[in-house]
mmCIF file of the C-alpha atoms, coordinates in Angstrom:
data_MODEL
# 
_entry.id   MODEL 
# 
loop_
_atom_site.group_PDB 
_atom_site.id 
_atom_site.type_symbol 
_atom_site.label_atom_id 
_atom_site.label_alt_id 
_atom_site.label_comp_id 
_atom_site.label_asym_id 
_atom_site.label_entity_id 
_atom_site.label_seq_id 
_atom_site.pdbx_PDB_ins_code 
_atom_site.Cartn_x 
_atom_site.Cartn_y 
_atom_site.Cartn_z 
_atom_site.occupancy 
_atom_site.B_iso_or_equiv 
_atom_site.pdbx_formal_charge 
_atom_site.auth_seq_id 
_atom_site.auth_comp_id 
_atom_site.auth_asym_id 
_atom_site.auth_atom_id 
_atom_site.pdbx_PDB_model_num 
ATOM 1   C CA . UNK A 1 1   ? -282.359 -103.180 -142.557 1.00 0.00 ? 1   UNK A CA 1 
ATOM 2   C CA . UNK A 1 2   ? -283.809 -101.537 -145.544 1.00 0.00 ? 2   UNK A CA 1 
ATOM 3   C CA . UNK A 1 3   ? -283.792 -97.818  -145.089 1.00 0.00 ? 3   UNK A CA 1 
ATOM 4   C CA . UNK A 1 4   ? -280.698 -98.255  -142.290 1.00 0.00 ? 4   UNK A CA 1 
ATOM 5   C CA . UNK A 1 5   ? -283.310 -97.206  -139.130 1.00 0.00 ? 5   UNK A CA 1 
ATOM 6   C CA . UNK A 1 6   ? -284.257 -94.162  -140.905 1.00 0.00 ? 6   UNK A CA 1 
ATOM 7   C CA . UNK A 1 7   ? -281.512 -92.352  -139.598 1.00 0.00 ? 7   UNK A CA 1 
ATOM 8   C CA . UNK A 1 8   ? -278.851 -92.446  -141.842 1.00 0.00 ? 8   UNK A CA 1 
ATOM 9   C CA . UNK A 1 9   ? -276.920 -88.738  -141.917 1.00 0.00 ? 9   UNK A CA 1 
ATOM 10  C CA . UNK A 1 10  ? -276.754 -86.597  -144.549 1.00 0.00 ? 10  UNK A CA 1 
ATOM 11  C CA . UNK A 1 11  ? -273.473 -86.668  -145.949 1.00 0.00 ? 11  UNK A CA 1 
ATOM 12  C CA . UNK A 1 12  ? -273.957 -90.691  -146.289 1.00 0.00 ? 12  UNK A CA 1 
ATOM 13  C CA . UNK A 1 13  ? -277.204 -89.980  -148.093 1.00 0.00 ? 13  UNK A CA 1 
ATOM 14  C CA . UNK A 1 14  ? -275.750 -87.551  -150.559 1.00 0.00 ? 14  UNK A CA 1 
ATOM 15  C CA . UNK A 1 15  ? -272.573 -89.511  -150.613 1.00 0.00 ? 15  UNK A CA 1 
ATOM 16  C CA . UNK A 1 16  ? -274.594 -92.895  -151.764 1.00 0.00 ? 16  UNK A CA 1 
ATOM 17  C CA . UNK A 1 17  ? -276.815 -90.644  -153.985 1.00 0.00 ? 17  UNK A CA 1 
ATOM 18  C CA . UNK A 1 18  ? -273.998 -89.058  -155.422 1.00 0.00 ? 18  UNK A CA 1 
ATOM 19  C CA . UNK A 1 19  ? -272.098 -92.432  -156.349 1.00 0.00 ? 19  UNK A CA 1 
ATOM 20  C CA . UNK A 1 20  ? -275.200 -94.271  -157.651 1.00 0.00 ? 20  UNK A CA 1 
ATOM 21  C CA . UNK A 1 21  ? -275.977 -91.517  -160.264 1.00 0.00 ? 21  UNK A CA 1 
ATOM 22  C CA . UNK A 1 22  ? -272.438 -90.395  -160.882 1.00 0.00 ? 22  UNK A CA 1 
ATOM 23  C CA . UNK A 1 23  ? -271.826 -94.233  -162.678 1.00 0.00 ? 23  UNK A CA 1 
ATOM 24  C CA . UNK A 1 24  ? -270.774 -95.732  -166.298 1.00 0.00 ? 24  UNK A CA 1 
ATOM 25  C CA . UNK A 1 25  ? -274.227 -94.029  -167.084 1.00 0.00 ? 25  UNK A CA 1 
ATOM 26  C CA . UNK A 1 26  ? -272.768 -90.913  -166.229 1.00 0.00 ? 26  UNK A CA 1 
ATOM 27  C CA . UNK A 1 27  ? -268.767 -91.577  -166.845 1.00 0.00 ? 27  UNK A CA 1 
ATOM 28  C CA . UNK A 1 28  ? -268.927 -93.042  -170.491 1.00 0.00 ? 28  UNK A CA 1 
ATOM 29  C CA . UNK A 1 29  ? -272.698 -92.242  -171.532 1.00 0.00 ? 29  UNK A CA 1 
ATOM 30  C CA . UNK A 1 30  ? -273.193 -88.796  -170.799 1.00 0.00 ? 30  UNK A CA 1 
ATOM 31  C CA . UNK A 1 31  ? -269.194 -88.237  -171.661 1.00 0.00 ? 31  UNK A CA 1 
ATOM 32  C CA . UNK A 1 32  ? -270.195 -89.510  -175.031 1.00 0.00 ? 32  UNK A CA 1 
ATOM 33  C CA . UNK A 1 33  ? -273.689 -87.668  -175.582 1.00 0.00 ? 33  UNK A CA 1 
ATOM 34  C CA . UNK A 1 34  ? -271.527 -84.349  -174.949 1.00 0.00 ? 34  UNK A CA 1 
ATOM 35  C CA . UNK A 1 35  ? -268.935 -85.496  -176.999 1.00 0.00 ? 35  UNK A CA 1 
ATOM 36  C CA . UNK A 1 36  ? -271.014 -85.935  -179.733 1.00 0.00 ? 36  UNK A CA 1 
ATOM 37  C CA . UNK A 1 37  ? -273.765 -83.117  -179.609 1.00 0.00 ? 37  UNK A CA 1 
ATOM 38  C CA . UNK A 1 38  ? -271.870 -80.621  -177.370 1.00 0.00 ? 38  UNK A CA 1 
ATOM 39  C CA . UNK A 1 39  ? -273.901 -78.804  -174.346 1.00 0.00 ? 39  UNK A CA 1 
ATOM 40  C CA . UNK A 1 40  ? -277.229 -79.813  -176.400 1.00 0.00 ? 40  UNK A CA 1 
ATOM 41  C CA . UNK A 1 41  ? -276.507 -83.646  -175.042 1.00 0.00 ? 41  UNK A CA 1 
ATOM 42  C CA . UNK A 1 42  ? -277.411 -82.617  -171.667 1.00 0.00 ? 42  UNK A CA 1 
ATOM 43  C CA . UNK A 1 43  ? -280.872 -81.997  -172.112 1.00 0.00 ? 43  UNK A CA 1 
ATOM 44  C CA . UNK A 1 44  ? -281.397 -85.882  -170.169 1.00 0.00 ? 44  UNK A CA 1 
ATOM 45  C CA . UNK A 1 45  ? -278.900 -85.044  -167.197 1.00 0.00 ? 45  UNK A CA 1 
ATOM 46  C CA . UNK A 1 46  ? -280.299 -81.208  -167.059 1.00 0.00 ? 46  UNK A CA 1 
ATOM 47  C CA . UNK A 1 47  ? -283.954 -82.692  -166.235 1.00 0.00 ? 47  UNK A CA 1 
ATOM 48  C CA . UNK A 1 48  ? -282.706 -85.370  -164.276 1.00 0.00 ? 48  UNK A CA 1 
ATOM 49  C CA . UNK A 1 49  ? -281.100 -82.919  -161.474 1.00 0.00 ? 49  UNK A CA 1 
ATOM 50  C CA . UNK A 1 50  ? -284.524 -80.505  -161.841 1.00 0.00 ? 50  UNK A CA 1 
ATOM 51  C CA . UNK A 1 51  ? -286.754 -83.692  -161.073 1.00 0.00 ? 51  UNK A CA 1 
ATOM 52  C CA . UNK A 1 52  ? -284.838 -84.972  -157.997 1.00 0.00 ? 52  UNK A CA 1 
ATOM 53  C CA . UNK A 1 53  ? -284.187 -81.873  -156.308 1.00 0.00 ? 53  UNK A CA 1 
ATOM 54  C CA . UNK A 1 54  ? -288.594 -81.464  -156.522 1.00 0.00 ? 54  UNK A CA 1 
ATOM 55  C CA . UNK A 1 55  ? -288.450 -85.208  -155.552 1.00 0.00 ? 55  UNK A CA 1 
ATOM 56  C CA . UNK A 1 56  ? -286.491 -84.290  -152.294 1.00 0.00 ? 56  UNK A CA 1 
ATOM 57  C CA . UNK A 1 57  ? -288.075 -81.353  -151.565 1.00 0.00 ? 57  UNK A CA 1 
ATOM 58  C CA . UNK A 1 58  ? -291.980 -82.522  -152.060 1.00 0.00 ? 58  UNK A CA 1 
ATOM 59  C CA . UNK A 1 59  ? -292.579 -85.993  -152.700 1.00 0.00 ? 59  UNK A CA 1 
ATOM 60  C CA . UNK A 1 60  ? -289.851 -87.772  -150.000 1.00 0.00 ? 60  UNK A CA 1 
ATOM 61  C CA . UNK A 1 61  ? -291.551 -85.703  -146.747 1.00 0.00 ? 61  UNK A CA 1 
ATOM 62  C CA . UNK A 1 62  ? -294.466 -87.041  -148.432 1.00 0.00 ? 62  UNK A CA 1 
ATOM 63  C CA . UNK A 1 63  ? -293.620 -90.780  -148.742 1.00 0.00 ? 63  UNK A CA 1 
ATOM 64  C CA . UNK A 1 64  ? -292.098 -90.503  -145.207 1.00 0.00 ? 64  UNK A CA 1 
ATOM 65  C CA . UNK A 1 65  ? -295.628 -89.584  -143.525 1.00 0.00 ? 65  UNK A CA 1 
ATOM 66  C CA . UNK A 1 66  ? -296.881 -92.225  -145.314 1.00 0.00 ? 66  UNK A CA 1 
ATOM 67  C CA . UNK A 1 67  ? -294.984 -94.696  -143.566 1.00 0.00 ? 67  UNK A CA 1 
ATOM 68  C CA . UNK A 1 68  ? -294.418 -96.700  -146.347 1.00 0.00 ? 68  UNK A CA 1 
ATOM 69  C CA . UNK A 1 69  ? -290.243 -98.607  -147.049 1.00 0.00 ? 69  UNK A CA 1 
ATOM 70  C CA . UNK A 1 70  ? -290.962 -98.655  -150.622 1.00 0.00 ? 70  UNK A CA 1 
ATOM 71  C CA . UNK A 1 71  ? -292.752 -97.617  -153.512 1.00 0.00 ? 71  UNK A CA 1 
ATOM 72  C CA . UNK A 1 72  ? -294.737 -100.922 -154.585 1.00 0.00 ? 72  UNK A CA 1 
ATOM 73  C CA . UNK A 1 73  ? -295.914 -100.887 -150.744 1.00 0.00 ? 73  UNK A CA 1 
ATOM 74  C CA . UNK A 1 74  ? -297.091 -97.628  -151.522 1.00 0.00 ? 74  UNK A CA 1 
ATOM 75  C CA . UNK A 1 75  ? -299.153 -98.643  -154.533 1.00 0.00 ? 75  UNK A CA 1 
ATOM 76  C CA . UNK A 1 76  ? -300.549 -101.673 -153.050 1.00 0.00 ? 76  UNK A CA 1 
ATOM 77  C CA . UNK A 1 77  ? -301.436 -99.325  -150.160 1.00 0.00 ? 77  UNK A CA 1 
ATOM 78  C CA . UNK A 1 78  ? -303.871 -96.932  -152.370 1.00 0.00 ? 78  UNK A CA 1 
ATOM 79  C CA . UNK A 1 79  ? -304.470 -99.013  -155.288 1.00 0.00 ? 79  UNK A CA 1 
ATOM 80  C CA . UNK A 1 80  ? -304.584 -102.728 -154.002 1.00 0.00 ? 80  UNK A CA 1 
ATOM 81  C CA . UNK A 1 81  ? -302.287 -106.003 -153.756 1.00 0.00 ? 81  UNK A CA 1 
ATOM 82  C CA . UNK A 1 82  ? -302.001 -106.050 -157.744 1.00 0.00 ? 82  UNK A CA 1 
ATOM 83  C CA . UNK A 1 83  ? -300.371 -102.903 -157.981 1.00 0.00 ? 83  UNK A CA 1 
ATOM 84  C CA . UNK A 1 84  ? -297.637 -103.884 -155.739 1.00 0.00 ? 84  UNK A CA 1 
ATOM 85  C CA . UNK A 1 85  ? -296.816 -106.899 -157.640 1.00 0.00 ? 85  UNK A CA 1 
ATOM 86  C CA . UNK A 1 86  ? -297.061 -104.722 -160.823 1.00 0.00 ? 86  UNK A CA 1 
ATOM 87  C CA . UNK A 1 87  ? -294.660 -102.160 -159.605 1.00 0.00 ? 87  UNK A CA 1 
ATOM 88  C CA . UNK A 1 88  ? -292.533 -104.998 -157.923 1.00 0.00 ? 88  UNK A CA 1 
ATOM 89  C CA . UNK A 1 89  ? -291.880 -106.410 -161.629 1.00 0.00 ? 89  UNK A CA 1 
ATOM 90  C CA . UNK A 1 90  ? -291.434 -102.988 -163.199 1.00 0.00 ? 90  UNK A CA 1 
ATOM 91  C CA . UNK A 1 91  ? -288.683 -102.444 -160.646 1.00 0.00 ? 91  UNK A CA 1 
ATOM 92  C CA . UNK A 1 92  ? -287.354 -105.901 -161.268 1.00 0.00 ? 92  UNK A CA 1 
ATOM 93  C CA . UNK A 1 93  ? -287.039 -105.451 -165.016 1.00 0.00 ? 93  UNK A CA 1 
ATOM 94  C CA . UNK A 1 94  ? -285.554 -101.986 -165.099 1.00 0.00 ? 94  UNK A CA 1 
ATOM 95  C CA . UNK A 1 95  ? -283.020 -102.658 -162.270 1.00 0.00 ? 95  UNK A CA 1 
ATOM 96  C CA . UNK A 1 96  ? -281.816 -106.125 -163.541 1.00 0.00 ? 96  UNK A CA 1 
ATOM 97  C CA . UNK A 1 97  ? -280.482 -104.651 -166.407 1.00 0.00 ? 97  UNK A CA 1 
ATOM 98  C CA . UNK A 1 98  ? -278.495 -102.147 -164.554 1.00 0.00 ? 98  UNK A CA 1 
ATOM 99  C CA . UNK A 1 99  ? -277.237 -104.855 -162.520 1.00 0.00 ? 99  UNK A CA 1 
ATOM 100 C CA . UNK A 1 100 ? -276.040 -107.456 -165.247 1.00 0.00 ? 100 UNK A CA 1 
ATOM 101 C CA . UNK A 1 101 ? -274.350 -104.544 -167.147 1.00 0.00 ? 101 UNK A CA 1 
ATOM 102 C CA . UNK A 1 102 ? -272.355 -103.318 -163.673 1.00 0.00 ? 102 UNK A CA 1 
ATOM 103 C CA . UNK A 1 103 ? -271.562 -107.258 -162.543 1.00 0.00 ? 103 UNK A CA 1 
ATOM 104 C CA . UNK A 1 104 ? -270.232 -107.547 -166.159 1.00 0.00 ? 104 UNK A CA 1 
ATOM 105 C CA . UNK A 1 105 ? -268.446 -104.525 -165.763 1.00 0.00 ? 105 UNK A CA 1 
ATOM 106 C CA . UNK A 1 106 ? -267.212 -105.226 -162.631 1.00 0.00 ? 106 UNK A CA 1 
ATOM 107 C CA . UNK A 1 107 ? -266.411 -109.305 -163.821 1.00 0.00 ? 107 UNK A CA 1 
ATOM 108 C CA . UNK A 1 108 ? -263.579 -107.318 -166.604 1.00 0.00 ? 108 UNK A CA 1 
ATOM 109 C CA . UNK A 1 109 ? -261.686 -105.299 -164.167 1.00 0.00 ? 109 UNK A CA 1 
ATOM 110 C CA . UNK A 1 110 ? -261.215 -108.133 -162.154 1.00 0.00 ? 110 UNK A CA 1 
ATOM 111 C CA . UNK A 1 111 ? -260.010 -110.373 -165.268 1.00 0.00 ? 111 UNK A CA 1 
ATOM 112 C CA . UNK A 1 112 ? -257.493 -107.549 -165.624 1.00 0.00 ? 112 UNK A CA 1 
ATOM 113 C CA . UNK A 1 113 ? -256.236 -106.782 -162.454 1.00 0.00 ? 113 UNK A CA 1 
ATOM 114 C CA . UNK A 1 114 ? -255.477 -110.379 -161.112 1.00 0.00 ? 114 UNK A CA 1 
ATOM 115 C CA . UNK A 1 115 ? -255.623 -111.991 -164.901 1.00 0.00 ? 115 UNK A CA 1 
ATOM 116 C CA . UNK A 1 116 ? -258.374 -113.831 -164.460 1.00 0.00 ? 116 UNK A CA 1 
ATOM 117 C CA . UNK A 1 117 ? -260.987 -116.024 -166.572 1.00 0.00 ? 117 UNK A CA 1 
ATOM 118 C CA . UNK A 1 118 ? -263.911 -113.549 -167.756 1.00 0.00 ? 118 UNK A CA 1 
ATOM 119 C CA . UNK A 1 119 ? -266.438 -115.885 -166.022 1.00 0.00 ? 119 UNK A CA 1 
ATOM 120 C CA . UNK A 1 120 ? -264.630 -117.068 -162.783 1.00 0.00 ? 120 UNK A CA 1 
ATOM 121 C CA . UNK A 1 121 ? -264.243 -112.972 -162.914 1.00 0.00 ? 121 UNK A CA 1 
ATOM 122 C CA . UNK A 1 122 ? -267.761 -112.441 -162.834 1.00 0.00 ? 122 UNK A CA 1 
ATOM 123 C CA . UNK A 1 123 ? -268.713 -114.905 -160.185 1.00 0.00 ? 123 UNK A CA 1 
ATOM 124 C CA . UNK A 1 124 ? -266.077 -113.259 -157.364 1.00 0.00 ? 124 UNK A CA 1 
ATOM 125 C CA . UNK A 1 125 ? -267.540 -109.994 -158.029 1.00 0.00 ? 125 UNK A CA 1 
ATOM 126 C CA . UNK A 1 126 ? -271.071 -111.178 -157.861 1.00 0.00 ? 126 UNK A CA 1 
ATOM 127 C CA . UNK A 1 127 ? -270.327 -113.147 -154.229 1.00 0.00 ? 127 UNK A CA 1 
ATOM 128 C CA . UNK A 1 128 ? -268.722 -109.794 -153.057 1.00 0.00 ? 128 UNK A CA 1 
ATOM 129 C CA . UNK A 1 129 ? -271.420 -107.551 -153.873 1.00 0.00 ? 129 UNK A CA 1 
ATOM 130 C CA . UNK A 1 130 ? -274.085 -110.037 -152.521 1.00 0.00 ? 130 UNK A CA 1 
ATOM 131 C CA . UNK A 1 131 ? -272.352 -110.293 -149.035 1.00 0.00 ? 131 UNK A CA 1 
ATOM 132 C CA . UNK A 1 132 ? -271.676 -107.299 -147.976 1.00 0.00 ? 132 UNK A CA 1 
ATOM 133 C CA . UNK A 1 133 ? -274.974 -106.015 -149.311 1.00 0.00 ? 133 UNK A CA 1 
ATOM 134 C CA . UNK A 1 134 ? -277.033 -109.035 -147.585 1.00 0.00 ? 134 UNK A CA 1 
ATOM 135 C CA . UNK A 1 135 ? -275.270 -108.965 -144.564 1.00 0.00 ? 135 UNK A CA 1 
ATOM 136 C CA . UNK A 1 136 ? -275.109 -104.975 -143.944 1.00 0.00 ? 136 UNK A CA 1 
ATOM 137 C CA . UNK A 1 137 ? -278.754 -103.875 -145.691 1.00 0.00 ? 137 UNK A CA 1 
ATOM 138 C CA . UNK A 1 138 ? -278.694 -100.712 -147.011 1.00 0.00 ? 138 UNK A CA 1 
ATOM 139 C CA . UNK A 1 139 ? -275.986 -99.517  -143.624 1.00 0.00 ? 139 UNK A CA 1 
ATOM 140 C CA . UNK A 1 140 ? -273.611 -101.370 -146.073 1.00 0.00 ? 140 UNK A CA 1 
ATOM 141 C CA . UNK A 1 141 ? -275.039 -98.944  -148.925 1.00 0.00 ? 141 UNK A CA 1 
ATOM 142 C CA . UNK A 1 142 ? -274.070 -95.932  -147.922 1.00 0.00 ? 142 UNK A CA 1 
ATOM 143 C CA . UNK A 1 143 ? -270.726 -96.256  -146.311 1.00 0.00 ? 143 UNK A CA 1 
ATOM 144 C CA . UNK A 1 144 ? -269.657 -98.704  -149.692 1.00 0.00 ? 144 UNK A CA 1 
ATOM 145 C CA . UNK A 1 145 ? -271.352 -95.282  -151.862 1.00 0.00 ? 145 UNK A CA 1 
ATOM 146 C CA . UNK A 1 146 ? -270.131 -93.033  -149.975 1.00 0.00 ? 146 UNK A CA 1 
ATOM 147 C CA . UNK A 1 147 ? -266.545 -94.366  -149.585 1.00 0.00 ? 147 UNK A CA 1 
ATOM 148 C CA . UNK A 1 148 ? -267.148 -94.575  -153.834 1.00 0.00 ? 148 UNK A CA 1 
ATOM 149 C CA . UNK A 1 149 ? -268.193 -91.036  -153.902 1.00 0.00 ? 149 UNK A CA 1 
ATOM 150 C CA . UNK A 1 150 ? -264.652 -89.741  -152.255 1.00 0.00 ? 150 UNK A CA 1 
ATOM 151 C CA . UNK A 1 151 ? -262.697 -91.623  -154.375 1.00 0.00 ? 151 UNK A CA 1 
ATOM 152 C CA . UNK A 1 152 ? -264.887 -90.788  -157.654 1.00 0.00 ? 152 UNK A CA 1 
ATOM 153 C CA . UNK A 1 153 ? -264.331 -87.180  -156.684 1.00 0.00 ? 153 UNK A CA 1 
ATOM 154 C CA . UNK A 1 154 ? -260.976 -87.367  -155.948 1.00 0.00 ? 154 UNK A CA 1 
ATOM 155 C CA . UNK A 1 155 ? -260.318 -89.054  -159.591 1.00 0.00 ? 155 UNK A CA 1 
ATOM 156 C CA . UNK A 1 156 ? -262.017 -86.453  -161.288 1.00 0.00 ? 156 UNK A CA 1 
ATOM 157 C CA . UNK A 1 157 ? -259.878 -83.431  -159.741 1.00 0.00 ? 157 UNK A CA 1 
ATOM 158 C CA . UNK A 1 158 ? -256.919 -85.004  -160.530 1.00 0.00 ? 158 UNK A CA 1 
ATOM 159 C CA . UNK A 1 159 ? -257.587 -86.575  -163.929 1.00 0.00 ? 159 UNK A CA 1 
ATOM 160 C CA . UNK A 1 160 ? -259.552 -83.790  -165.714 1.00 0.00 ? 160 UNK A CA 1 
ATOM 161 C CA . UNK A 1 161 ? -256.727 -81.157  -165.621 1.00 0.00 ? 161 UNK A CA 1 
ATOM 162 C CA . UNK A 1 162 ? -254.490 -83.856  -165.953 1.00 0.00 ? 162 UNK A CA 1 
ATOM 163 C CA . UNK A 1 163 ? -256.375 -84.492  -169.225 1.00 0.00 ? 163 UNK A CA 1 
ATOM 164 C CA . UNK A 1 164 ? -256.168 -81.164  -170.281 1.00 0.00 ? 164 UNK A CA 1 
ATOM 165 C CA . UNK A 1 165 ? -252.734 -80.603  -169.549 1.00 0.00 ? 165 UNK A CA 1 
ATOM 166 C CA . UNK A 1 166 ? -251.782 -83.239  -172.062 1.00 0.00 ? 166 UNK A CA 1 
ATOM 167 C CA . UNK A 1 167 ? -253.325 -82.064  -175.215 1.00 0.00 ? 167 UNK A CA 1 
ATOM 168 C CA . UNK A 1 168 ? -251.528 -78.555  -174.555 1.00 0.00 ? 168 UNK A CA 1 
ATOM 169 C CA . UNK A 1 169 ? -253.563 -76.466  -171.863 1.00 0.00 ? 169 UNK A CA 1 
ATOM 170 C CA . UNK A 1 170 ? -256.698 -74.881  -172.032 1.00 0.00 ? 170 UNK A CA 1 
ATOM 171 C CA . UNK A 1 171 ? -256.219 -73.107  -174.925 1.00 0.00 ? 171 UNK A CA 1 
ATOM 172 C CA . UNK A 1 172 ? -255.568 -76.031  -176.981 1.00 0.00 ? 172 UNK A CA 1 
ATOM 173 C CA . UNK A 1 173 ? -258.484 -77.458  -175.340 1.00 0.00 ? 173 UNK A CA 1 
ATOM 174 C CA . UNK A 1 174 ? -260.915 -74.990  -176.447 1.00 0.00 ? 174 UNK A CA 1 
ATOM 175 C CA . UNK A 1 175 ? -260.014 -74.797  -179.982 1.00 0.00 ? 175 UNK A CA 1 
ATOM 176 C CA . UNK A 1 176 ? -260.543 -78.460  -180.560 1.00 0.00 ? 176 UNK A CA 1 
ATOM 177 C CA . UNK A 1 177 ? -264.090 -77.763  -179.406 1.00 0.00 ? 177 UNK A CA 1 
ATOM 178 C CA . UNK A 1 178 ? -266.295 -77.018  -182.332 1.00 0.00 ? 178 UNK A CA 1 
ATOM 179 C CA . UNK A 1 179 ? -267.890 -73.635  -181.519 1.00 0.00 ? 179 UNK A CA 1 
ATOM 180 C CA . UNK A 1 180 ? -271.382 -75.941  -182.760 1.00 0.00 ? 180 UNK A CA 1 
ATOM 181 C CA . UNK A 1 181 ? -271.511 -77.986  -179.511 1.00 0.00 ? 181 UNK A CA 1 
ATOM 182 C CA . UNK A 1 182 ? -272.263 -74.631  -177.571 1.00 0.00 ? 182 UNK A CA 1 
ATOM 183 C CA . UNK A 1 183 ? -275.441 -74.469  -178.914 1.00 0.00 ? 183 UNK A CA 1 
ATOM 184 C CA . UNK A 1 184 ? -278.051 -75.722  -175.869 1.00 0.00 ? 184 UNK A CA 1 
ATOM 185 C CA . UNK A 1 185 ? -280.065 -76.746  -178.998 1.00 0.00 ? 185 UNK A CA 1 
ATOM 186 C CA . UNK A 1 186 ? -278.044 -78.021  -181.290 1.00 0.00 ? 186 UNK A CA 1 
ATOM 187 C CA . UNK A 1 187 ? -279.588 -81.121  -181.805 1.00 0.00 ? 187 UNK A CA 1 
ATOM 188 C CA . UNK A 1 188 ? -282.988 -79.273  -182.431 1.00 0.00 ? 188 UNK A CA 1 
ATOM 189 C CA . UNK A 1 189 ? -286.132 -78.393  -180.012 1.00 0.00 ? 189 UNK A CA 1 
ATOM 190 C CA . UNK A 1 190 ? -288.195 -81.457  -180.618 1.00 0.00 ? 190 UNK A CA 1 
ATOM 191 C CA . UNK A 1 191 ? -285.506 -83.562  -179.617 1.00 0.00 ? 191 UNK A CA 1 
ATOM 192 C CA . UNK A 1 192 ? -283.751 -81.596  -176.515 1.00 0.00 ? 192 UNK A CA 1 
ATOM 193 C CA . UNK A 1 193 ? -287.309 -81.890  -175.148 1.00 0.00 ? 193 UNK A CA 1 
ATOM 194 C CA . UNK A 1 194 ? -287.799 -85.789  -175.399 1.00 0.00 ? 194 UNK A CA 1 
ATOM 195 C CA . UNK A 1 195 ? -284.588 -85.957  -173.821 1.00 0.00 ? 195 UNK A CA 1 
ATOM 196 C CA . UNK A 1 196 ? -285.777 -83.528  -171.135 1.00 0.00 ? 196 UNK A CA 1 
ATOM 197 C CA . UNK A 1 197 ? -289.379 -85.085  -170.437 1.00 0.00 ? 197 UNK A CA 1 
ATOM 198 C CA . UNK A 1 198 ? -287.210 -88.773  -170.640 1.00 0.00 ? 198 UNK A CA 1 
ATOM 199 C CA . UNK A 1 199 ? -285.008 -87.767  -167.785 1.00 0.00 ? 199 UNK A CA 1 
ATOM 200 C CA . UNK A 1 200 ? -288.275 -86.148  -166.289 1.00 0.00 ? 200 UNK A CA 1 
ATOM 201 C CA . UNK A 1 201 ? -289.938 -89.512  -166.038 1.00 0.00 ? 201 UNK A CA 1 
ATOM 202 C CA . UNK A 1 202 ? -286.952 -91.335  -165.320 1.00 0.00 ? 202 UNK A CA 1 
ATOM 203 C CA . UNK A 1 203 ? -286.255 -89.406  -162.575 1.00 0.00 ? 203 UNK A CA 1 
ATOM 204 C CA . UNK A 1 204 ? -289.493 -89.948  -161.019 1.00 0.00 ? 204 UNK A CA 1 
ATOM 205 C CA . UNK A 1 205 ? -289.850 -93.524  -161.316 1.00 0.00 ? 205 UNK A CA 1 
ATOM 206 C CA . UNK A 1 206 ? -286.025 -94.063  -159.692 1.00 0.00 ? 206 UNK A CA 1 
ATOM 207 C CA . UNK A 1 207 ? -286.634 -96.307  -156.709 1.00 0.00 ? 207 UNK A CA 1 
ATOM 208 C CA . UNK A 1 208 ? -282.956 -95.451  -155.828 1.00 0.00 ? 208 UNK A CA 1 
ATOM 209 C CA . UNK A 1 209 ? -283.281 -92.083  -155.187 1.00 0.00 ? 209 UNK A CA 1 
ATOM 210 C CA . UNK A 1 210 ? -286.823 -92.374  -153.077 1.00 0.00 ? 210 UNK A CA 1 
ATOM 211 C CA . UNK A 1 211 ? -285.378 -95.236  -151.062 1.00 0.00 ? 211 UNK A CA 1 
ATOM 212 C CA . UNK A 1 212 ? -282.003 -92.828  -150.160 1.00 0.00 ? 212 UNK A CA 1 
ATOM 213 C CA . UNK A 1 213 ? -284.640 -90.087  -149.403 1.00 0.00 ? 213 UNK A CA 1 
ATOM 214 C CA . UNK A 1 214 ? -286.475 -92.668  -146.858 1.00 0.00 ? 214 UNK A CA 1 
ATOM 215 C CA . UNK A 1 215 ? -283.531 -94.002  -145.215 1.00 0.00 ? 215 UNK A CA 1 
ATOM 216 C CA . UNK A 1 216 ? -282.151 -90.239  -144.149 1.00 0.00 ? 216 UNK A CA 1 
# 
């Protein structure tokens, strides 16, 4: 129920995967970090990709020997009962967050597709979510992610060139683009690393990626 029998295929791992990072994190924040500092922005996003590629090759085959569903089991396995409940609360504060921002999200396309109330909005959305999640485990995951993936692909074929198109072509394109935000450092070293080692850490501590890792 929670790693879908361990045998989940590929392209539903890197189809979930894909979906769960490519998000509003992704869409609107990273969109606006390179909008406003240029290539230099992706310092975060650069690390991010570096960390989970080591995190699939090394520590997954790892965690899978182990035995262990999740990480907080894995804690409370070398370290003791407290750990788990420490890393169990960790999880709980840093994915709660993510949550309320998505159901709220989620609660305003609603209100403007079937012109709804904001709240009544938020509630549908939140019953949705919750039942096919419950009922399916993480099964109804991946093929929701993955199904999210094609579509999110599919989008950004057709809209990016799309996008360009309208402001005049490529060359127009390029010579709204300040030849500043090609510099990799642009924003300075000190801070292109603390966005590096942030995305680093980040990446390392992400309970979705080792639980997509688990379920494959």
């Amino acid at each position: 129920y929670i790693l879908a029998g361990r045998s989940a295929p590929l392209i539903m791992v890197v189809g979930s995967y894909f979906a769960t990072s490519v998000s509003t994190g992704s869409l609107v924040g990273y969109a606006g970090m390179g909008y406003s500092n240029g290539i230099s922005g992706y310092w975060n996003a650069a690390s991010f990709m570096i960390a989970t590629m080591w995190i699939g090759a090394w520590i997954i085959p790892r965690l899978r020997r182990s035995g262990v569903t999740t990480i907080p089991e894995l804690f409370e396995k070398y370290f003791g009962a407290p750990h788990r409940v420490t890393a169990v609360i960790l999880a709980m504060c840093r994915d709660l967050g993510v949550i309320a921002g998505i159901v709220l999200v989620l609660g305003q396309v609603f209100q403007t597709l079937f012109q709804m109330s904001f709240w009544p909005a938020v509630l549908l959305t939140t019953l949705v979510v919750l039942i096919f999640t419950v009922s399916g485990g993480m099964w109804a995951v991946l093929v929701t992610d993955t199904i999210q993936a094609v579509f999110i692909c599919l989008g950004t074929l057709l809209m990016v060139p799309a996008g360009i198109h309208m402001i005049g072509g490529g060359e127009a394109f390029v010579s709204q683009v300040s030849p500043a935000l090609a510099d990799p450092l642009g924003v300075g070293g000190s801070q292109a690393l603390g966005w590096f080692l942030i995305g680093l850490f980040t990446s390392l501590a992400n309970q979705t990626v080792l639980q997509r890792g688990l379920a494959a």
